[in-house]
PDB file of C-alpha atoms in Angstrom:
ATOM      1  CA  CYS A   1       0.151  -0.280   0.224  1.00  0.00           C
ATOM      2  CA  GLN A   2       1.620   3.581  -1.114  1.00  0.00           C
ATOM      3  CA  ALA A   3       0.941   6.154  -0.647  1.00  0.00           C
ATOM      4  CA  ARG A   4      -1.740   5.961   2.130  1.00  0.00           C
ATOM      5  CA  MET A   5      -3.140   2.506   3.944  1.00  0.00           C
ATOM      6  CA  ALA A   6      -6.697   3.238   4.000  1.00  0.00           C
ATOM      7  CA  ASN A   7      -8.936   5.635   4.403  1.00  0.00           C
ATOM      8  CA  ASN A   8      -8.966   5.755   8.613  1.00  0.00           C
ATOM      9  CA  LEU A   9      -9.287   3.616  11.445  1.00  0.00           C
ATOM     10  CA  ALA A  10     -12.387   0.874   9.912  1.00  0.00           C
ATOM     11  CA  GLU A  11     -11.139   0.153   7.512  1.00  0.00           C
ATOM     12  CA  ALA A  12      -7.293  -0.383   8.339  1.00  0.00           C
ATOM     13  CA  LYS A  13      -8.825  -2.708  10.704  1.00  0.00           C
ATOM     14  CA  GLN A  14     -10.776  -4.764   8.076  1.00  0.00           C
ATOM     15  CA  MET A  15      -7.481  -4.797   6.026  1.00  0.00           C
ATOM     16  CA  LEU A  16      -5.145  -6.242   8.996  1.00  0.00           C
ATOM     17  CA  ALA A  17      -8.392  -9.054   9.631  1.00  0.00           C
ATOM     18  CA  ALA A  18      -8.199  -9.982   6.196  1.00  0.00           C
ATOM     19  CA  ALA A  19      -4.047 -10.194   6.254  1.00  0.00           C
ATOM     20  CA  GLU A  20      -4.409 -12.029   9.407  1.00  0.00           C
ATOM     21  CA  ALA A  21      -6.936 -14.834   8.380  1.00  0.00           C
ATOM     22  CA  TYR A  22      -4.721 -15.701   4.593  1.00  0.00           C
ATOM     23  CA  PRO A  23      -1.485 -16.012   6.704  1.00  0.00           C
ATOM     24  CA  GLN A  24       0.449 -17.221   3.355  1.00  0.00           C
ATOM     25  CA  GLN A  25       0.044 -14.383   1.464  1.00  0.00           C
ATOM     26  CA  VAL A  26       2.004 -11.888   0.978  1.00  0.00           C
ATOM     27  CA  GLN A  27       0.732  -8.452   3.244  1.00  0.00           C
ATOM     28  CA  MET A  28       3.464  -5.226   2.727  1.00  0.00           C
ATOM     29  CA  ILE A  29       2.597  -2.030   3.160  1.00  0.00           C
ATOM     30  CA  CYS A  30       5.647   0.632   1.455  1.00  0.00           C
ATOM     31  CA  PRO A  31       7.969   1.751   3.783  1.00  0.00           C
ATOM     32  CA  PRO A  32       8.052   5.104   4.371  1.00  0.00           C
ATOM     33  CA  PRO A  33      11.572   6.890   2.701  1.00  0.00           C
ATOM     34  CA  HIS A  34      12.594   9.251   6.111  1.00  0.00           C
ATOM     35  CA  ARG A  35      13.231   6.094   7.794  1.00  0.00           C
ATOM     36  CA  MET A  36      16.540   5.226   5.330  1.00  0.00           C
ATOM     37  CA  PRO A  37      19.174   4.946   5.366  1.00  0.00           C
ATOM     38  CA  PHE A  38      19.645   6.139   8.737  1.00  0.00           C
ATOM     39  CA  GLU A  39      17.412   3.708  10.402  1.00  0.00           C
ATOM     40  CA  PRO A  40      19.962   1.231  11.478  1.00  0.00           C
ATOM     41  CA  TYR A  41      22.152   3.706  12.938  1.00  0.00           C
ATOM     42  CA  ILE A  42      19.586   5.179  14.437  1.00  0.00           C
ATOM     43  CA  ARG A  43      18.125   2.122  16.558  1.00  0.00           C
ATOM     44  CA  ASP A  44      21.875   1.374  17.439  1.00  0.00           C
ATOM     45  CA  MET A  45      21.979   4.427  18.787  1.00  0.00           C
ATOM     46  CA  LEU A  46      18.642   4.610  21.109  1.00  0.00           C
ATOM     47  CA  ALA A  47      19.839   0.958  22.092  1.00  0.00           C
ATOM     48  CA  SER A  48      22.896   1.328  23.128  1.00  0.00           C
ATOM     49  CA  GLY A  49      22.323   3.631  25.774  1.00  0.00           C
ATOM     50  CA  LYS A  50      24.055   6.877  24.436  1.00  0.00           C
ATOM     51  CA  LEU A  51      21.107   8.940  24.964  1.00  0.00           C
ATOM     52  CA  GLY A  52      19.748   7.920  28.407  1.00  0.00           C
ATOM     53  CA  GLU A  53      16.451   7.979  29.502  1.00  0.00           C
ATOM     54  CA  ILE A  54      14.616   9.674  25.842  1.00  0.00           C
ATOM     55  CA  THR A  55      13.193  12.667  27.733  1.00  0.00           C
ATOM     56  CA  LEU A  56      11.217  14.701  24.805  1.00  0.00           C
ATOM     57  CA  VAL A  57      11.091  14.024  21.043  1.00  0.00           C
ATOM     58  CA  GLU A  58      10.518  17.461  18.757  1.00  0.00           C
ATOM     59  CA  LEU A  59       9.859  15.972  14.636  1.00  0.00           C
ATOM     60  CA  TYR A  60       9.128  19.551  12.172  1.00  0.00           C
ATOM     61  CA  HIS A  61       7.567  18.726   9.328  1.00  0.00           C
ATOM     62  CA  SER A  62       6.652  22.399   7.197  1.00  0.00           C
ATOM     63  CA  GLY A  63       6.828  24.079   3.149  1.00  0.00           C
ATOM     64  CA  GLY A  64       5.073  26.107   1.666  1.00  0.00           C
ATOM     65  CA  GLY A  65       3.088  23.048  -0.452  1.00  0.00           C
ATOM     66  CA  ASN A  66      -0.304  24.378   0.681  1.00  0.00           C
ATOM     67  CA  LEU A  67       0.246  27.779  -0.726  1.00  0.00           C
ATOM     68  CA  ASP A  68      -0.941  28.067  -4.198  1.00  0.00           C
ATOM     69  CA  ARG A  69      -4.697  28.767  -3.661  1.00  0.00           C
ATOM     70  CA  ASN A  70      -5.196  27.844  -7.888  1.00  0.00           C
ATOM     71  CA  SER A  71      -3.554  24.558  -7.303  1.00  0.00           C
ATOM     72  CA  ILE A  72      -5.601  21.562  -5.933  1.00  0.00           C
ATOM     73  CA  SER A  73      -2.714  18.559  -4.684  1.00  0.00           C
ATOM     74  CA  TRP A  74      -3.959  15.089  -4.270  1.00  0.00           C
ATOM     75  CA  ARG A  75      -2.853  15.555  -1.190  1.00  0.00           C
ATOM     76  CA  GLU A  76      -5.399  18.244  -0.477  1.00  0.00           C
ATOM     77  CA  MET A  77      -8.408  16.125  -1.502  1.00  0.00           C
ATOM     78  CA  VAL A  78     -10.254  13.753   0.812  1.00  0.00           C
ATOM     79  CA  GLU A  79     -10.912  10.976  -2.098  1.00  0.00           C
ATOM     80  CA  TYR A  80      -7.942  10.452  -1.793  1.00  0.00           C
ATOM     81  CA  SER A  81      -5.916  10.693   1.065  1.00  0.00           C
ATOM     82  CA  GLY A  82      -8.524  10.318   3.593  1.00  0.00           C
ATOM     83  CA  LYS A  83      -7.959  11.405   7.559  1.00  0.00           C
ATOM     84  CA  GLN A  84      -4.511  12.057   6.348  1.00  0.00           C
ATOM     85  CA  ILE A  85      -2.824  15.194   7.117  1.00  0.00           C
ATOM     86  CA  LEU A  86       0.271  16.447   4.841  1.00  0.00           C
ATOM     87  CA  ALA A  87       2.611  13.837   5.977  1.00  0.00           C
ATOM     88  CA  MET A  88       1.431  13.248   9.312  1.00  0.00           C
ATOM     89  CA  GLY A  89       1.270   9.311   8.773  1.00  0.00           C
ATOM     90  CA  ILE A  90       4.629   9.326   7.282  1.00  0.00           C
ATOM     91  CA  CYS A  91       5.824  10.689  10.191  1.00  0.00           C
ATOM     92  CA  ALA A  92       3.270   8.166  12.431  1.00  0.00           C
ATOM     93  CA  GLU A  93       5.128   5.270  10.705  1.00  0.00           C
ATOM     94  CA  THR A  94       8.632   6.427  11.370  1.00  0.00           C
ATOM     95  CA  LEU A  95       8.214   8.135  14.937  1.00  0.00           C
ATOM     96  CA  ASN A  96       6.696   4.486  16.102  1.00  0.00           C
ATOM     97  CA  ALA A  97       9.875   2.365  14.219  1.00  0.00           C
ATOM     98  CA  TRP A  98      12.191   4.466  16.287  1.00  0.00           C
ATOM     99  CA  VAL A  99      11.112   5.726  19.761  1.00  0.00           C
ATOM    100  CA  GLY A 100       7.223   3.801  19.560  1.00  0.00           C
ATOM    101  CA  GLU A 101       3.394   5.108  19.854  1.00  0.00           C
ATOM    102  CA  TYR A 102       2.012   7.262  21.659  1.00  0.00           C
ATOM    103  CA  ASP A 103      -0.087   6.775  24.756  1.00  0.00           C
ATOM    104  CA  THR A 104      -2.017  10.218  24.470  1.00  0.00           C
ATOM    105  CA  LEU A 105      -2.100  12.834  22.403  1.00  0.00           C
ATOM    106  CA  SER A 106      -3.337  16.160  22.138  1.00  0.00           C
ATOM    107  CA  ALA A 107      -3.470  18.176  18.647  1.00  0.00           C
ATOM    108  CA  PHE A 108      -5.428  21.367  17.099  1.00  0.00           C
ATOM    109  CA  THR A 109      -5.861  21.281  13.148  1.00  0.00           C
ATOM    110  CA  ALA A 110      -6.458  24.752  11.150  1.00  0.00           C
ATOM    111  CA  THR A 111      -7.038  25.153   7.014  1.00  0.00           C
ATOM    112  CA  PRO A 112      -6.106  29.092   6.716  1.00  0.00           C
ATOM    113  CA  ILE A 113      -7.100  28.859   3.041  1.00  0.00           C
ATOM    114  CA  PRO A 114     -10.717  26.947   2.811  1.00  0.00           C
ATOM    115  CA  VAL A 115     -11.289  27.567   0.183  1.00  0.00           C
ATOM    116  CA  LYS A 116      -9.019  27.447  -3.587  1.00  0.00           C
ATOM    117  CA  LYS A 117      -9.359  26.882  -7.220  1.00  0.00           C
ATOM    118  CA  ASP A 118      -8.901  23.844  -9.475  1.00  0.00           C
ATOM    119  CA  ASP A 119      -7.803  23.409 -12.351  1.00  0.00           C
ATOM    120  CA  LYS A 120     -10.702  25.135 -14.362  1.00  0.00           C
ATOM    121  CA  GLY A 121     -11.130  27.508 -12.326  1.00  0.00           C
ATOM    122  CA  ASN A 122     -13.966  26.111 -10.363  1.00  0.00           C
ATOM    123  CA  ASP A 123     -14.579  26.897  -6.101  1.00  0.00           C
ATOM    124  CA  VAL A 124     -13.355  23.777  -3.707  1.00  0.00           C
ATOM    125  CA  GLN A 125     -13.607  23.314  -0.221  1.00  0.00           C
ATOM    126  CA  ILE A 126     -10.372  22.093   0.910  1.00  0.00           C
ATOM    127  CA  LYS A 127     -11.496  19.507   3.996  1.00  0.00           C
ATOM    128  CA  ILE A 128      -7.780  18.535   4.464  1.00  0.00           C
ATOM    129  CA  GLN A 129      -5.993  20.658   7.496  1.00  0.00           C
ATOM    130  CA  GLN A 130      -3.391  22.408   6.564  1.00  0.00           C
ATOM    131  CA  VAL A 131      -1.688  23.212   9.988  1.00  0.00           C
ATOM    132  CA  VAL A 132      -1.685  20.408  12.321  1.00  0.00           C
ATOM    133  CA  THR A 133       0.686  20.593  16.346  1.00  0.00           C
ATOM    134  CA  ILE A 134      -0.128  17.926  18.379  1.00  0.00           C
ATOM    135  CA  THR A 135       0.803  16.952  21.648  1.00  0.00           C
ATOM    136  CA  GLY A 136       1.341  14.410  24.032  1.00  0.00           C
ATOM    137  CA  LYS A 137       2.869  11.371  25.566  1.00  0.00           C
ATOM    138  CA  LEU A 138       4.654   8.480  24.214  1.00  0.00           C
ATOM    139  CA  LEU A 139       4.636   4.698  26.164  1.00  0.00           C
ATOM    140  CA  SER A 140       7.471   4.958  27.322  1.00  0.00           C
ATOM    141  CA  GLY A 141       6.587   8.137  29.474  1.00  0.00           C
ATOM    142  CA  ALA A 142       9.345  10.120  26.747  1.00  0.00           C
ATOM    143  CA  LEU A 143       7.487  13.242  25.930  1.00  0.00           C
ATOM    144  CA  ILE A 144       6.418  14.159  22.197  1.00  0.00           C
ATOM    145  CA  VAL A 145       6.012  17.725  19.649  1.00  0.00           C
ATOM    146  CA  GLU A 146       4.801  17.778  16.484  1.00  0.00           C
ATOM    147  CA  HIS A 147       4.482  20.574  14.178  1.00  0.00           C
ATOM    148  CA  HIS A 148       3.439  20.303  10.354  1.00  0.00           C
ATOM    149  CA  SER A 149       2.739  22.208   7.762  1.00  0.00           C
ATOM    150  CA  GLY A 150       2.318  23.445   4.218  1.00  0.00           C
ATOM    151  CA  LEU A 151       1.244  27.139   4.333  1.00  0.00           C
ATOM    152  CA  ILE A 152       5.017  28.389   5.233  1.00  0.00           C
ATOM    153  CA  ALA A 153       5.886  31.394   3.001  1.00  0.00           C
ATOM    154  CA  ASP A 154       9.157  32.412   3.651  1.00  0.00           C
ATOM    155  CA  LYS A 155      12.503  30.499   2.607  1.00  0.00           C
ATOM    156  CA  THR A 156      14.525  30.237   5.234  1.00  0.00           C
ATOM    157  CA  THR A 157      12.199  28.551   7.777  1.00  0.00           C
ATOM    158  CA  PRO A 158      10.867  24.933   6.243  1.00  0.00           C
ATOM    159  CA  ARG A 159      12.264  22.178   8.051  1.00  0.00           C
ATOM    160  CA  ASN A 160      11.271  18.535   7.862  1.00  0.00           C
ATOM    161  CA  GLN A 161      13.419  16.783  11.021  1.00  0.00           C
ATOM    162  CA  VAL A 162      13.492  15.106  14.282  1.00  0.00           C
ATOM    163  CA  THR A 163      15.695  15.565  17.895  1.00  0.00           C
ATOM    164  CA  ILE A 164      15.873  13.121  20.013  1.00  0.00           C
ATOM    165  CA  TYR A 165      16.680  14.189  23.461  1.00  0.00           C
ATOM    166  CA  GLY A 166      18.177  11.739  26.224  1.00  0.00           C
ATOM    167  CA  LEU A 167      19.443  13.017  29.596  1.00  0.00           C
ATOM    168  CA  LYS A 168      23.295  11.206  27.930  1.00  0.00           C
ATOM    169  CA  GLY A 169      22.950  12.715  24.687  1.00  0.00           C
ATOM    170  CA  THR A 170      20.616  14.580  21.661  1.00  0.00           C
ATOM    171  CA  LEU A 171      20.133  13.055  18.460  1.00  0.00           C
ATOM    172  CA  ARG A 172      19.063  14.712  15.699  1.00  0.00           C
ATOM    173  CA  HIS A 173      18.412  13.430  11.756  1.00  0.00           C
ATOM    174  CA  THR A 174      17.084  16.510   9.173  1.00  0.00           C
ATOM    175  CA  PHE A 175      15.088  14.158   6.229  1.00  0.00           C
ATOM    176  CA  LEU A 176      16.067  17.126   3.458  1.00  0.00           C
ATOM    177  CA  SER A 177      18.892  17.018   4.025  1.00  0.00           C
ATOM    178  CA  ASN A 178      19.592  13.464   5.113  1.00  0.00           C
ATOM    179  CA  THR A 179      22.522  13.725   7.581  1.00  0.00           C
ATOM    180  CA  ILE A 180      22.740  13.257  11.179  1.00  0.00           C
ATOM    181  CA  GLU A 181      24.240  14.613  14.110  1.00  0.00           C
ATOM    182  CA  TYR A 182      25.020  13.931  17.801  1.00  0.00           C
ATOM    183  CA  ALA A 183      26.144  15.515  20.597  1.00  0.00           C
ATOM    184  CA  PRO A 184      26.646  13.786  23.487  1.00  0.00           C
ATOM    185  CA  ALA A 185      26.205  15.753  27.442  1.00  0.00           C
ATOM    186  CA  GLY A 186      26.773  18.910  27.694  1.00  0.00           C
ATOM    187  CA  GLU A 187      28.367  19.468  23.863  1.00  0.00           C
ATOM    188  CA  GLU A 188      27.300  20.485  20.944  1.00  0.00           C
ATOM    189  CA  LEU A 189      26.199  19.091  18.120  1.00  0.00           C
ATOM    190  CA  GLN A 190      28.272  18.293  15.460  1.00  0.00           C
ATOM    191  CA  PRO A 191      27.662  15.784  12.322  1.00  0.00           C
ATOM    192  CA  VAL A 192      27.833  12.011  12.079  1.00  0.00           C
ATOM    193  CA  ASN A 193      29.712   9.758   9.203  1.00  0.00           C
ATOM    194  CA  VAL A 194      27.375   6.711   9.671  1.00  0.00           C
ATOM    195  CA  PRO A 195      28.922   3.815   9.209  1.00  0.00           C
ATOM    196  CA  ALA A 196      27.933   1.488   5.945  1.00  0.00           C
ATOM    197  CA  LYS A 197      27.017  -1.154   8.151  1.00  0.00           C
ATOM    198  CA  LEU A 198      24.333   1.438   9.930  1.00  0.00           C
ATOM    199  CA  GLN A 199      22.583   2.309   6.113  1.00  0.00           C
ATOM    200  CA  ARG A 200      20.000   0.983   5.047  1.00  0.00           C
ATOM    201  CA  ASP A 201      19.060   2.175   1.348  1.00  0.00           C
ATOM    202  CA  TRP A 202      14.983   2.642   0.355  1.00  0.00           C
ATOM    203  CA  GLU A 203      14.875  -0.568  -0.829  1.00  0.00           C
ATOM    204  CA  VAL A 204      10.701  -1.163  -1.438  1.00  0.00           C
ATOM    205  CA  GLU A 205      11.323  -3.191  -5.144  1.00  0.00           C
ATOM    206  CA  GLN A 206      13.389  -6.112  -3.849  1.00  0.00           C
ATOM    207  CA  ASP A 207      11.725  -6.341  -0.098  1.00  0.00           C
ATOM    208  CA  PHE A 208       8.583  -7.511  -1.672  1.00  0.00           C
ATOM    209  CA  ILE A 209      10.076  -9.902  -4.288  1.00  0.00           C
ATOM    210  CA  ASP A 210      12.563 -11.506  -1.245  1.00  0.00           C
ATOM    211  CA  ALA A 211       9.096 -11.571   0.491  1.00  0.00           C
ATOM    212  CA  VAL A 212       7.387 -13.141  -1.994  1.00  0.00           C
ATOM    213  CA  ARG A 213      10.513 -16.246  -2.808  1.00  0.00           C
ATOM    214  CA  LEU A 214      10.448 -16.595   0.572  1.00  0.00           C
ATOM    215  CA  ALA A 215       6.547 -17.030   0.722  1.00  0.00           C
ATOM    216  CA  GLN A 216       7.168 -19.333  -2.600  1.00  0.00           C
ATOM    217  CA  GLN A 217       9.336 -21.354  -0.497  1.00  0.00           C
ATOM    218  CA  GLY A 218       7.733 -21.978   2.251  1.00  0.00           C
ATOM    219  CA  ARG A 219      10.379 -20.301   5.014  1.00  0.00           C
ATOM    220  CA  THR A 220      10.019 -17.030   7.091  1.00  0.00           C
ATOM    221  CA  TRP A 221       9.530 -13.514   6.107  1.00  0.00           C
ATOM    222  CA  PHE A 222       8.993 -10.172   7.464  1.00  0.00           C
ATOM    223  CA  VAL A 223       8.813  -6.790   6.053  1.00  0.00           C
ATOM    224  CA  SER A 224       8.513  -3.295   7.890  1.00  0.00           C
ATOM    225  CA  PRO A 225       6.058  -1.565   8.444  1.00  0.00           C
ATOM    226  CA  ASP A 226       3.721  -4.541   7.825  1.00  0.00           C
ATOM    227  CA  PHE A 227      -0.798  -3.648   8.520  1.00  0.00           C
ATOM    228  CA  LYS A 228      -0.142  -4.792  11.891  1.00  0.00           C
ATOM    229  CA  GLU A 229       1.792  -0.884  11.880  1.00  0.00           C
ATOM    230  CA  GLY A 230       0.231  -0.085   9.597  1.00  0.00           C
ATOM    231  CA  LEU A 231      -2.608  -0.432  12.353  1.00  0.00           C
ATOM    232  CA  ALA A 232      -0.824   1.279  14.411  1.00  0.00           C
ATOM    233  CA  TYR A 233       0.067   4.900  12.654  1.00  0.00           C
ATOM    234  CA  MET A 234      -3.394   4.894  11.451  1.00  0.00           C
ATOM    235  CA  ARG A 235      -4.501   4.819  15.284  1.00  0.00           C
ATOM    236  CA  LYS A 236      -2.580   7.567  15.660  1.00  0.00           C
ATOM    237  CA  VAL A 237      -4.400   9.648  11.971  1.00  0.00           C
ATOM    238  CA  GLU A 238      -7.750   9.022  14.697  1.00  0.00           C
ATOM    239  CA  ALA A 239      -6.955  10.714  17.564  1.00  0.00           C
ATOM    240  CA  VAL A 240      -5.104  13.695  16.182  1.00  0.00           C
ATOM    241  CA  HIS A 241      -9.056  14.188  14.556  1.00  0.00           C
ATOM    242  CA  MET A 242     -10.730  13.370  17.439  1.00  0.00           C
ATOM    243  CA  ALA A 243      -8.357  15.803  19.954  1.00  0.00           C
ATOM    244  CA  ALA A 244      -8.253  18.255  17.906  1.00  0.00           C
ATOM    245  CA  ALA A 245     -12.463  18.007  17.218  1.00  0.00           C
ATOM    246  CA  SER A 246     -13.557  17.375  20.531  1.00  0.00           C
ATOM    247  CA  GLY A 247     -10.492  19.946  22.542  1.00  0.00           C
ATOM    248  CA  HIS A 248      -9.879  17.068  24.468  1.00  0.00           C
ATOM    249  CA  ALA A 249      -6.916  14.760  25.332  1.00  0.00           C
ATOM    250  CA  VAL A 250      -7.263  10.868  22.952  1.00  0.00           C
ATOM    251  CA  LYS A 251      -5.907   7.955  24.817  1.00  0.00           C
ATOM    252  CA  LEU A 252      -4.984   6.254  21.463  1.00  0.00           C
ATOM    253  CA  ALA A 253      -5.560   2.927  24.038  1.00  0.00           C
ATOM    254  CA  SER A 254      -9.456   3.195  23.676  1.00  0.00           C
ATOM    255  CA  LEU A 255      -9.404   2.550  20.516  1.00  0.00           C
TER     256      LEU A 255
END
């Protein structure tokens, strides 16, 4: 499934149930490119204890892709994106894989440009939000804050990065420039030359072929994200909408 698993959480649950009912058939969701190529290194850093206890995760995913009032992208169309907002789903998969899922979250959303012109000059109501802020607590106990916007007008402040703060150090990954920075406690962030053995390219086609061949041979195969991981990110998407609509924090285990 690429680039969206499903329109909503209910559909995602149906897909997982179908996948579990037919375990011999390959199930696969296209992994988000944000996890490549440095996921092995990031997982290694987290497991090594070099960051210590994680206290805060901060994510920015912002740009100006939604500013044009005379252009409507597929990401702004409910019939193609469902309840997805900007790159929130892609980031959800990445965060879930690295720092774990949300326990509880609060969210606010906005659509400052509510009407745009389509390619025929007709007014179209934009039903997918253009700005989102999310705050909450992860299952690990760490706090987290996310900023998503498609309406950044300048060329200086757009950011596409995640920073993981621990008691013993800080790790920052900037997706657009594909850089990693690390700082032990008391030192400044410095670029990291990640060893090749701790990198993995985005090879979704080869992963799919390998999974099919292993399944044909009756051997164990594994893909990530699978439908269970996809359901986890869809649960977060649903929680964001519920929290924004109600003005109350949502506990994800209740969904």
